[in-house]
């Protein structure tokens, strides 16, 4: 084992649904601090077989555990023989001034972007972490098939999912989201975060806004599945309408499902998670 | 609506799995403080049909939300058309001296008993709350079938479940537990709690210990289902062996399932929850 691997610490390990849920802490080169993530390995992976993998990105205030313990995803991942990787929602304890001052900026609110403005640019580089470091690390450590890699997310993590999928369509083969922030540039959450993380650089704003990415010609070859509750308390900030419009104009295949009585919570995610795993299983030939 | 009903406040409501998850706060007569509980109503109940109900008792440090959001129980309750009622694990903010000083006594650690010793006896009366007040209240408010009422719990809540089932076998028609504390009188958790809540009264100790209840002739007519992980970090404190022995001697039907690699966590509960809902559905003719 290399010295790099020795620095990786397993801080939790639990049998679950015939497989194994593990929590790992590693020195992140991209983030410049130790980072924690969870991984679910189905029994096939424990037996050494290469399995497809879905990275799951959670929303504001969540951490590496939230999506996996609350979504019901694991039981369906186990059924399909798919691994799940759940990163944290930001770097932690970086010493960046103000990082713990608000729920929607800094800790728990990395927005899956690479900050370019001070004081955030040193550590807040979740886009590169999600795209470069975490897949490479997990695929080195575990029998995950990098050719069958999907991405899924909720809210802020739904935004991160769509941005990753549209920017790196060869890298992520299947895509789905629950109640994603679809057009961050025009709503308070996104404007606050982008202003802090990018300052005035409009090219960065464009690159991290799913609706603008679609308008600017980015596409994903697969159908993107999105579930949106119509009783979502953040409905007007999420702007599913803008995503639908942009997808229509650009020819992006998008299955946008609206659900009458559902809100923004994990109770909503629990209700439709099985369909998402089926969607990814199909896309990843699991 | 009576003035009593007017005092009941719905503090949360979320669509989930075709039904509705609600969080209610009510002035508890038994506990002498406001109490919060969660209830899942399957779609049949929303349509006014009387449905079976399972009360779910969580473990130390948990609250009224923990079991429902982390166990995956709701999707299977929805499939069977069963309601779930999840109380808190203790009264809260009672003003009892020391109630917030330890994770295993006071807040979050009511042990589902009626305390008889000072200073706990005024408010810490979870046994009566679980047996008398909460079923009556929920069956008055919602279309729940009191003739098809089951009980299920985890750890401390598994103990509460077994005690309720053995003391009130006509009241709870179906019974199951995950990693219950089976013989609290002989282990540190139970001794600390019983000593505080009951002082030296040995009759109360006997009445709140599942193993002693079985030894003293209490029985439940149905088969009790228990799952126990063999990697449970509290295995030696849970004493499943004592329960099995007492059940054998008393002729209590007990299905004790041991699971090699599983521990005490909700990852374990997630893995076997479907079987528990099937067990209750059969027992409650759902």
Coordinates of C-alpha atoms in Angstrom, one line a residue, chain A residues 180-184 186-190 232-241:
Chain A
X180 CA -32.6 20.8 -8.3
X181 CA -31.7 24.5 -8.3
X182 CA -32.0 24.9 -12.1
X183 CA -31.1 28.5 -12.7
X184 CA -29.0 29.7 -9.8
X186 CA -31.3 34.5 -11.1
X187 CA -32.2 33.5 -7.6
X188 CA -31.0 34.7 -4.1
X189 CA -29.3 31.4 -3.1
X190 CA -27.3 31.3 -6.3
X232 CA -42.0 22.4 -2.6
X233 CA -41.5 25.4 -0.3
X234 CA -38.6 26.6 -2.6
X235 CA -40.5 26.0 -5.8
X236 CA -40.1 29.6 -7.1
X237 CA -36.3 29.5 -6.4
X238 CA -35.7 26.2 -8.1
X239 CA -36.9 27.2 -11.5
X240 CA -37.7 23.9 -13.0
X241 CA -39.6 25.9 -15.6

